[in-house]
Short mmCIF file of C-alpha atoms in Angstrom, two decimals:
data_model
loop_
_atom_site.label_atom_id
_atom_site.label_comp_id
_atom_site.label_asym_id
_atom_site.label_seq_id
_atom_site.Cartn_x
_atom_site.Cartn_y
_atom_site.Cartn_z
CA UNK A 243 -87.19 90.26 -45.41
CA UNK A 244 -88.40 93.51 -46.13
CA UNK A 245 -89.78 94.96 -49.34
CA UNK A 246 -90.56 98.37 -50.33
CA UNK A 247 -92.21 100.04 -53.17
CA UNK A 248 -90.35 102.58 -55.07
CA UNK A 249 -91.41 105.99 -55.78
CA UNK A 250 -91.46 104.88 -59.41
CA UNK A 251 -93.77 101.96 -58.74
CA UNK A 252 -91.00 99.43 -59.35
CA UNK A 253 -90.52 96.88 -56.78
CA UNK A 254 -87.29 97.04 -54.89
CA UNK A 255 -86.17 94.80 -51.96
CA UNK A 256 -84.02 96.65 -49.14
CA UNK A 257 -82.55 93.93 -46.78
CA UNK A 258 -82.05 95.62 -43.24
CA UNK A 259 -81.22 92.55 -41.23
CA UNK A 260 -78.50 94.36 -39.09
CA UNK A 261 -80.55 97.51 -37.89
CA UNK A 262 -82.30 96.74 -34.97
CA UNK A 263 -86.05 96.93 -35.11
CA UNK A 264 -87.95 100.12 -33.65
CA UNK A 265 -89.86 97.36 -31.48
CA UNK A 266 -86.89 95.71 -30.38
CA UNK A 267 -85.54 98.95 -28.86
CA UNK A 268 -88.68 99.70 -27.45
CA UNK A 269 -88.65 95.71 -25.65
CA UNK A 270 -85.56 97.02 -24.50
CA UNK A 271 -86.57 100.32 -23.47
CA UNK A 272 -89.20 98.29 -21.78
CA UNK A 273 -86.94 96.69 -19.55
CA UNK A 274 -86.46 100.09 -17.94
CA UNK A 275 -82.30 98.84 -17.51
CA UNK A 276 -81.01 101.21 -20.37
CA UNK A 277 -82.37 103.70 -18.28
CA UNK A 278 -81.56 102.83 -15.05
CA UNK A 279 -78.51 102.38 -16.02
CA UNK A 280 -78.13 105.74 -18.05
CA UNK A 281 -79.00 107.83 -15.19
CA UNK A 282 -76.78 105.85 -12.23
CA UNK A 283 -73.43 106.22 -14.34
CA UNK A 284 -74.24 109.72 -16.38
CA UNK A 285 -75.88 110.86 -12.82
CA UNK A 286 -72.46 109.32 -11.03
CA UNK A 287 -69.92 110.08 -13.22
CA UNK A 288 -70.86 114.01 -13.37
CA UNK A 289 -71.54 113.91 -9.27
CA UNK A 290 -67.66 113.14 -8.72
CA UNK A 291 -66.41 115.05 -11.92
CA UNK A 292 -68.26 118.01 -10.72
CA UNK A 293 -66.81 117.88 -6.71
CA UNK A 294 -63.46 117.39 -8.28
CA UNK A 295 -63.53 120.65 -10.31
CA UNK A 296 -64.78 122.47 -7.25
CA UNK A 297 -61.57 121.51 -5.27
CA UNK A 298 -59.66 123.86 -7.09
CA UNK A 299 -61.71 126.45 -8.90
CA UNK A 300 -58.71 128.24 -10.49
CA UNK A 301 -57.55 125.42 -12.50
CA UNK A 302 -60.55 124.65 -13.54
CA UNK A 303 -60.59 128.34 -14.86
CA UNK A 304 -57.06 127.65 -16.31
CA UNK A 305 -58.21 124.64 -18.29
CA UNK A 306 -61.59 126.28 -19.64
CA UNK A 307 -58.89 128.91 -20.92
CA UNK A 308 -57.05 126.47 -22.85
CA UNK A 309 -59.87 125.37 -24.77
CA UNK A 310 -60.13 129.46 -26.62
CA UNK A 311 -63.88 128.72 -26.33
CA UNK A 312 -64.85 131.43 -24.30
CA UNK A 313 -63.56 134.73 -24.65
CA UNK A 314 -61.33 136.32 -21.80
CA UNK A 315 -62.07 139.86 -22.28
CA UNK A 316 -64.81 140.64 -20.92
CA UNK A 317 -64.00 138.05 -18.65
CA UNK A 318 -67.29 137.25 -16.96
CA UNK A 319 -67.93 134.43 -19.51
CA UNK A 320 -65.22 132.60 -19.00
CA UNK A 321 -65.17 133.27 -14.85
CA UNK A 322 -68.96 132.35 -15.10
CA UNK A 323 -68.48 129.53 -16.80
CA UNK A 324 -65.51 128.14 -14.09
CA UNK A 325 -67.80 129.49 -11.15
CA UNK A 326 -71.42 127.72 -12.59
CA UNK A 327 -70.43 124.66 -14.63
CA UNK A 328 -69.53 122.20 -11.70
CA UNK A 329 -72.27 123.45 -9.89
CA UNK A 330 -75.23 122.75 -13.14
CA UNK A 331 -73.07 119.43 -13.40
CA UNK A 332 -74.24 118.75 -9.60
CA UNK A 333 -77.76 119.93 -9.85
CA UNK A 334 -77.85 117.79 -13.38
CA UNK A 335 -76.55 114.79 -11.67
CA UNK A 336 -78.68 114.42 -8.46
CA UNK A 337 -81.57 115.13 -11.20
CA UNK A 338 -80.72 112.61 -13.06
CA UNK A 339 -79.95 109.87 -9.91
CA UNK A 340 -83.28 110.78 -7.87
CA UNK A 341 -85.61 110.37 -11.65
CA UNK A 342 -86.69 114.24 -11.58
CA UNK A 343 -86.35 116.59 -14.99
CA UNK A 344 -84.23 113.39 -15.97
CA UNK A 345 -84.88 114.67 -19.66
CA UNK A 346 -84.27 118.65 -19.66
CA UNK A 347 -81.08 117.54 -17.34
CA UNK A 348 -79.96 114.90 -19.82
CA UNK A 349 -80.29 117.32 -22.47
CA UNK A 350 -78.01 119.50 -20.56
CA UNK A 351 -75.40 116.81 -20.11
CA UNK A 352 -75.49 115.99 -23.56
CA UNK A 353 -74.74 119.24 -24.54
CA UNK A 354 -71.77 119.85 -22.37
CA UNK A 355 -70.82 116.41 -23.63
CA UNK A 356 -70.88 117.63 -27.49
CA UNK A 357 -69.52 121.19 -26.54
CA UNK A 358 -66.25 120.29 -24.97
CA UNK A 359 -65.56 116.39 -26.48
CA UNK A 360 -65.07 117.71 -29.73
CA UNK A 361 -62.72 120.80 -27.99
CA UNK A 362 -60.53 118.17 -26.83
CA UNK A 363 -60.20 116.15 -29.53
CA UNK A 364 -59.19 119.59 -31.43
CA UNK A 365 -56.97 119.82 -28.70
CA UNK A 366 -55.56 116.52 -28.56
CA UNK A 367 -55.11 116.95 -32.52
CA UNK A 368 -53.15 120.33 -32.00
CA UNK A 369 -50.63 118.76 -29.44
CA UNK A 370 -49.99 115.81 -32.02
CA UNK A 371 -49.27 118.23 -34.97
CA UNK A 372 -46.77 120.43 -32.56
CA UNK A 373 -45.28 118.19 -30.31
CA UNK A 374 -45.12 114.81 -33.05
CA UNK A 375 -45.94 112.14 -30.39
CA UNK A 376 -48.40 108.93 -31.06
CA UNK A 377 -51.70 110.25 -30.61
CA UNK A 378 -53.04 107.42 -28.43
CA UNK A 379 -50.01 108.62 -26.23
CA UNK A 380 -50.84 111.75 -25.78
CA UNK A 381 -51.97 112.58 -22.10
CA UNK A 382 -53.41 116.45 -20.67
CA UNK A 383 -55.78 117.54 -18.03
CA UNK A 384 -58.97 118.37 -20.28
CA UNK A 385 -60.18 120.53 -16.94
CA UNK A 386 -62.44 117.24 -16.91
CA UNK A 387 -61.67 116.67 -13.26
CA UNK A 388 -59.82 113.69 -13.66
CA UNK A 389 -56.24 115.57 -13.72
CA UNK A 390 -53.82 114.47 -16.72
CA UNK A 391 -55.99 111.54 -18.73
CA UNK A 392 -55.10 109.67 -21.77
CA UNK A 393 -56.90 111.41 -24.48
CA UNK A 394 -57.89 108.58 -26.73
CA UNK A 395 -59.29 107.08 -22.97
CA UNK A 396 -61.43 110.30 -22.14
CA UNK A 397 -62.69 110.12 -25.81
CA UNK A 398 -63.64 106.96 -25.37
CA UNK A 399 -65.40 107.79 -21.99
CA UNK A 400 -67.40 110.46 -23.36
CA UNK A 401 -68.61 108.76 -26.22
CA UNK A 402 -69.91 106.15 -23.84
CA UNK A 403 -71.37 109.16 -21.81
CA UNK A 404 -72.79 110.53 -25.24
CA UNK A 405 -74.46 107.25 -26.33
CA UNK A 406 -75.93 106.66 -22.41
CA UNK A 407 -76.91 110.77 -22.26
CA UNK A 408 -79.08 109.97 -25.36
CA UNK A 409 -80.71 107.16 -23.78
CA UNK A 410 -81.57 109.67 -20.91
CA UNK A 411 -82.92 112.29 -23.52
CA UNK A 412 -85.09 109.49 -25.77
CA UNK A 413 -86.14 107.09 -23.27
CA UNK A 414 -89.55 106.76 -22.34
CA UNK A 415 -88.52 104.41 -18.92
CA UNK A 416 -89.76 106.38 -15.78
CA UNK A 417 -88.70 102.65 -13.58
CA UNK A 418 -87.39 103.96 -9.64
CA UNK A 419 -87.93 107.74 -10.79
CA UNK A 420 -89.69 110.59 -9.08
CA UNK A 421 -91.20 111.99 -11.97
CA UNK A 422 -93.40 109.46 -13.69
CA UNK A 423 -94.31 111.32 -16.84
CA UNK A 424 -91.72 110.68 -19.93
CA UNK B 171 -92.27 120.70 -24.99
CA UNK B 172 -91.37 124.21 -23.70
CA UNK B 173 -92.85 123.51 -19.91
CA UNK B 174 -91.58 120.12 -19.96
CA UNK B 175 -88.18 120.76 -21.37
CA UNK B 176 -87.15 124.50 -21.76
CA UNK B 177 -88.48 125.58 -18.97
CA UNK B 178 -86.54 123.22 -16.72
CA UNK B 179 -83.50 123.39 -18.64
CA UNK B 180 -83.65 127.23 -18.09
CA UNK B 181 -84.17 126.70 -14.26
CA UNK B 182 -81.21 123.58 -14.07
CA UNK B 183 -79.32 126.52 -15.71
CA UNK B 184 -80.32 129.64 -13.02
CA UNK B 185 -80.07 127.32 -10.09
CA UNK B 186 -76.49 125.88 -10.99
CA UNK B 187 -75.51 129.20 -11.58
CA UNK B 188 -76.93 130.82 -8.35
CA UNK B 189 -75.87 128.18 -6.07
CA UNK B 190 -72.23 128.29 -8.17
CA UNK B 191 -72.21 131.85 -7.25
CA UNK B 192 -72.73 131.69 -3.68
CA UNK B 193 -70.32 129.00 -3.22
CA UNK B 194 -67.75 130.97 -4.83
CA UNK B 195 -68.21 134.42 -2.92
CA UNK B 196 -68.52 131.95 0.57
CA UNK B 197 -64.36 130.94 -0.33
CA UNK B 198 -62.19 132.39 1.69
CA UNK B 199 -59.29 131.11 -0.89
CA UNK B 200 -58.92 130.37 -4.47
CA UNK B 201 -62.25 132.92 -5.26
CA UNK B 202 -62.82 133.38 -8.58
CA UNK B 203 -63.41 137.57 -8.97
CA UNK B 204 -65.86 137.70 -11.41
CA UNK B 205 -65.09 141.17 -12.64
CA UNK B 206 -61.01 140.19 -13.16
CA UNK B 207 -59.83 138.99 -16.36
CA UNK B 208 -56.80 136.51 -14.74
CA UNK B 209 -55.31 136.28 -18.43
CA UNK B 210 -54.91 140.04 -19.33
CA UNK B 211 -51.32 140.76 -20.71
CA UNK B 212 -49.94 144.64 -20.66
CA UNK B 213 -50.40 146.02 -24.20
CA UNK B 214 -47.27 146.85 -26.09
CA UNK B 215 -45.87 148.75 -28.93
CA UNK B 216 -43.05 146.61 -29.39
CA UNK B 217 -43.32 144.29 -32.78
CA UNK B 218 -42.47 141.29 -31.64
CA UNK B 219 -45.48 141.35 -28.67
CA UNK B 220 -48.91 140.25 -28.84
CA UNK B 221 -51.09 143.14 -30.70
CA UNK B 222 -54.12 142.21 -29.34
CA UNK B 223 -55.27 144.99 -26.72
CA UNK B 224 -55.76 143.30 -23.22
CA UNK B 225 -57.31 145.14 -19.95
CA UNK B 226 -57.81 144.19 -16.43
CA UNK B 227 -61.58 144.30 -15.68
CA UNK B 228 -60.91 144.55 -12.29
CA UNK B 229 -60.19 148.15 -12.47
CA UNK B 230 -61.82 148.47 -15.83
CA UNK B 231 -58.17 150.08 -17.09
CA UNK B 232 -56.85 149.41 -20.25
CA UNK B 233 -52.90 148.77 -19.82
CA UNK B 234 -50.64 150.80 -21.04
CA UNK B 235 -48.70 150.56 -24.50
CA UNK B 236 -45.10 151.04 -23.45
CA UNK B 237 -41.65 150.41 -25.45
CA UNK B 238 -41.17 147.13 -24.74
CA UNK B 239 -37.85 145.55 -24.56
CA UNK B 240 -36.00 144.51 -27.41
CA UNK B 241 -33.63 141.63 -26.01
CA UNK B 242 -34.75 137.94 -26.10
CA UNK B 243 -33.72 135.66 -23.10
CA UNK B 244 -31.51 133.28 -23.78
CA UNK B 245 -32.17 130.39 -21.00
CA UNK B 246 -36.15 130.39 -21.83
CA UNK B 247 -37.13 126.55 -21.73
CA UNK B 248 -39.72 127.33 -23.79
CA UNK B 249 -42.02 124.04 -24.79
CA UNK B 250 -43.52 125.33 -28.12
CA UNK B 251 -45.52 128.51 -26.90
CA UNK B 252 -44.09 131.73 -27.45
CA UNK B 253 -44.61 134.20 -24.78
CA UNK B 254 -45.63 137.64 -26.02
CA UNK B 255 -45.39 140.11 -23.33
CA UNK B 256 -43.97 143.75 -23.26
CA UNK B 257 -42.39 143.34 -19.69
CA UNK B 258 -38.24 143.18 -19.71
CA UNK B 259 -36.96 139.51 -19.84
CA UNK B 260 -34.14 138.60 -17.62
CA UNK B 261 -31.58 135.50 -18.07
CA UNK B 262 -31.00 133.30 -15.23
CA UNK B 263 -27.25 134.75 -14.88
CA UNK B 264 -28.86 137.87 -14.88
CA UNK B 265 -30.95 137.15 -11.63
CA UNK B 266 -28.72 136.19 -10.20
CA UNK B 267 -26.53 139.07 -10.07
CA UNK B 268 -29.98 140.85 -8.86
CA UNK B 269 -30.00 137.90 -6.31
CA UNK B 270 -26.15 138.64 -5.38
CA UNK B 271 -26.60 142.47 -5.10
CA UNK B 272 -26.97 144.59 -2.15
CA UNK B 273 -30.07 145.96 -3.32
CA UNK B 274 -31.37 142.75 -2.69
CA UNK B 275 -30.15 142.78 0.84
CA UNK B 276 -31.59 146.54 0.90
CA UNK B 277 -35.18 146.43 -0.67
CA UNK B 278 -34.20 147.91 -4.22
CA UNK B 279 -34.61 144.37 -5.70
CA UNK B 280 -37.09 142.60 -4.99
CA UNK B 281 -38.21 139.08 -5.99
CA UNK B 282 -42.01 138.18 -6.55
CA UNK B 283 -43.15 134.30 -6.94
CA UNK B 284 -46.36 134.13 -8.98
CA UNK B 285 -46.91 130.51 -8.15
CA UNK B 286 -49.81 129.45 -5.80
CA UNK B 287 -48.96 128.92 -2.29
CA UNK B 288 -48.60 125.22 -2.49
CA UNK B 289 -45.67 125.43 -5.31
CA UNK B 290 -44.21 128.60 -3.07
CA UNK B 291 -44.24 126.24 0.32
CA UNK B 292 -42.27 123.60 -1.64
CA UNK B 293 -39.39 125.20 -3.06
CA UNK B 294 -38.98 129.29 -4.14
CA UNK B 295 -35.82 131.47 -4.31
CA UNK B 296 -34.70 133.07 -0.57
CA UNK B 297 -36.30 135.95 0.08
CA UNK B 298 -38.92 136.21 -2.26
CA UNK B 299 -42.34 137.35 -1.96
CA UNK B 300 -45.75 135.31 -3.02
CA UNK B 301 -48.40 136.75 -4.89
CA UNK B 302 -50.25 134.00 -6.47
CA UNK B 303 -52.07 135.31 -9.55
CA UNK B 304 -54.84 134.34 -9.05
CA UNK B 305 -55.33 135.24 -5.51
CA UNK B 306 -53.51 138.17 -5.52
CA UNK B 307 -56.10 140.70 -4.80
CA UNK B 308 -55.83 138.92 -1.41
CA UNK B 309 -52.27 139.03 -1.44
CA UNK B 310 -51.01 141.88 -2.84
CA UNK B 311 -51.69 144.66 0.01
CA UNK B 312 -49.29 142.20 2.78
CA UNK B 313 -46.15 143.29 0.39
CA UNK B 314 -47.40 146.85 -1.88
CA UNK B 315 -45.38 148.85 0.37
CA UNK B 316 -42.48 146.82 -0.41
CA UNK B 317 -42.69 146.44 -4.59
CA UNK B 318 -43.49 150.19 -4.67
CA UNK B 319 -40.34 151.26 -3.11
CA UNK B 320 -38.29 148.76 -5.11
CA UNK B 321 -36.38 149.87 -8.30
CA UNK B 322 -36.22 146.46 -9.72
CA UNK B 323 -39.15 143.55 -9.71
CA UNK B 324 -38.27 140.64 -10.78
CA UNK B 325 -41.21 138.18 -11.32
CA UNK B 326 -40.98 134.61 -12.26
CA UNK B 327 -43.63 131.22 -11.81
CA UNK B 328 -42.58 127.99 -12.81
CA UNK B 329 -40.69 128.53 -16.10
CA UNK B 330 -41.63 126.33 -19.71
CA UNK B 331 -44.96 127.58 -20.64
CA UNK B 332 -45.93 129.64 -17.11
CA UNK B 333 -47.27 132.31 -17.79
CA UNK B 334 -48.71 133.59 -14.69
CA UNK B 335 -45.93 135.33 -14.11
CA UNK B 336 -46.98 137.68 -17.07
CA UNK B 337 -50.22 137.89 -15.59
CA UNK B 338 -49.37 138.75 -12.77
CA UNK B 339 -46.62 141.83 -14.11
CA UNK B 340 -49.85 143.04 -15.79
CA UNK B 341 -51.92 143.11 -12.89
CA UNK B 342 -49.00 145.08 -10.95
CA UNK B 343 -49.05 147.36 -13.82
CA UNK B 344 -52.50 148.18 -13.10
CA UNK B 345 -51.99 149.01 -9.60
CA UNK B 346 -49.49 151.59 -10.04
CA UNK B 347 -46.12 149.51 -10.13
CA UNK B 348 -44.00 151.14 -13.27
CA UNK B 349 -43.44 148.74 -16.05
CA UNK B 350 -39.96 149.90 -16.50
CA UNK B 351 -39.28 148.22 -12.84
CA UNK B 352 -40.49 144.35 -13.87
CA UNK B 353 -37.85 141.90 -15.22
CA UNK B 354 -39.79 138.94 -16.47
CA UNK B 355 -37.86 136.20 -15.39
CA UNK B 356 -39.02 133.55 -18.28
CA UNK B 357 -36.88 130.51 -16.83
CA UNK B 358 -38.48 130.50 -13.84
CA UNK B 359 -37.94 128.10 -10.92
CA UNK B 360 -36.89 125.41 -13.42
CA UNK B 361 -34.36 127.22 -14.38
CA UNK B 362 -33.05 128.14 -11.33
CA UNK B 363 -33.16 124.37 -10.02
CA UNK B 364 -31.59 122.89 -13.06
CA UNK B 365 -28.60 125.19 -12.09
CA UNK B 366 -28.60 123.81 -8.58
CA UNK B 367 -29.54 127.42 -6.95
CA UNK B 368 -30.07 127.54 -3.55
CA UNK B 369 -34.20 127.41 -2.64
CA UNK B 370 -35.89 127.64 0.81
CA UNK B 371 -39.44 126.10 2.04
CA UNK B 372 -42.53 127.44 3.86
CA UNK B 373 -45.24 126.53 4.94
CA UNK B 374 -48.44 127.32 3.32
#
């Protein structure tokens, strides 16, 4: 059990049974599978997303537009955006498969992860306020690339993605990568 | 930290971008114009319209603030968005006593589908024209000769919360087509269908 000293001098035990040792996370770390693991489905998952979106470019555009995160006049932003994102999703994915920038391109991931999760829960929340239907029913095509998803599923999914794009960022494993330095 | 993360996040960015880019001029269909705002709705002096100024970047114009119309449609399956547009909305019964007249028969009326060419090959009223939206600065030239010498455009997409087919009466209004000439039909093809009116295919 651990026991800390106070900044008043007065002795003061803190039990922290359930948080997970910095060492034990390293050990796991260690195993280089967190990792591995990270960059296969992160890597994966944003390959197919990515060659979905590029199917059909103008819904893509569509569903960015939905979102009233970008504005539309002028409209290079938001035509930029539909034109470059699958593509940086592509070049962050192969990255992150073949072990090269697997941290700047996790970092990327991450960010698109916190950027537009978020957006569709807002959006998720807006169509149960209007439209009065359980939220866990509640079923639209973020733009993701899947088509029309359950929301509360595609939340779930990119919290998973969140929590494994972290690991990408914070890892030190370099295991079956090209670039050996962490 | 900056050379082993910035740096490379700043090239992930420029590459995806480039390579994005040249994919998208190398389309031959569904090319996103860079310079076109898709979403740009005619501005309006009418009260009940949207008062936010819109323009198509494509031409760099700002639209035109016209009296817009002051009757509401009455067979609108609307599915809680309300479309603000200054374009004159037509009710189903209304279209189609356009789609009865001789003017139809003669090129005074004519009918524009703003769907893609997919929905259009399924099912679309006889004798319309397609101009996707968003393609329609490939489409538009086959059929300008025809909507400028018409009297009476009638536009519709899909009906509910379409509203390409407002998009797509802006971007006529920008090349030259008079505003007074569009009638926004707001039902769209679901209205037509769920009154059992007769539709034709083709092929894409």
């Amino acid at each position: 059990m651990a026991e800390r000293q106070s900044g008043s001098g007065a002795g003061v035990a803190v039990a922290t049974p359930t948080v997970p040792s910095p060492s034990l996370i390293r050990r796991l770390d260690q195993t280089h599978v967190p990792m591995l693991l990270a960059r296969l489905v992160v890597g994966g998952v944003f390959l197919y997303l990515a060659f979905q979106k590029l199917g059909d470019p103008i819904l893509f555009l569509k569903n960015i537009r939905e979102y009233h995160l970008l504005p539309e006049s002028p409209p290079i932003f938001i035509n930029l955006t539909a034109v470059a994102l699958p593509w940086i999703e592509i070049v962050c994915g192969v990255l992150l498969i073949i072990g090269l920038w697997i941290r700047p391109a996790a970092l990327i991931v991450l960010g698109m992860l916190l950027a537009f999760t978020p957006a569709i829960l807002f959006r998720a929340i807006d169509v149960y306020t209007t439209q009065q239907i359980a939220f866990c029913a509640i079923a639209f095509d973020c733009g993701c690339g899947t088509g029309a998803i359950n929301i509360c599923k595609k939340i779930a999914e990119n919290g998973s993605l969140i929590l494994l794009s972290l690991v990408g960022v914070l890892s030190h494993s370099r295991r079956f990568a090209i670039d050996r330095a962490p | 930290m900056i050379k082993r993360v910035v740096l490379p996040v700043v090239v992930i960015l420029a590459v995806g971008s480039l390579m994005g880019m040249g994919f998208n001029s190398a389309r031959a269909k569904n090319r996103i114009n860079m310079r076109r705002n898709y979403f740009a709705v005619a501005a309006t002096a009418s009260p009940k319209a949207s008062t936010s100024e819109s323009t198509d970047a494509s031409d760099g114009s700002t639209s035109s603030a016209l009296d817009g119309p002051s009757q509401e449609s009455t067979d609108t399956p609307k599915e809680g968005k309300t479309l603000n547009h200054p374009f004159t909305p037509v009710t189903l019964d209304e279209v189609v006593d356009l789609y009865l007249s001789d003017g139809y028969q003669t090129g005074d009326v004519v009918f524009i589908d703003a769907r893609s060419e997919e929905n259009f090959a399924q099912e679309h009223i006889i004798g319309s024209f397609n101009i996707d939206n968003y393609n329609a600065d490939d489409m538009y030239a086959e059929y300008e000769q025809y909507v400028l010498a018409a009297n009476t455009i009638v536009v519709y997409c899909g009906g509910g919360d379409c509203e390409d087919s407002i998009f797509l009466s802006t971007y006529l209004t920008n090349r030259g087509v008079s505003m007074d000439t569009i009638r926004l039909f707001e039902g769209g093809m679901k209205a037509w269908l769920n009154d059992n009116l007769e539709v034709e295919q083709a092929s894409p």
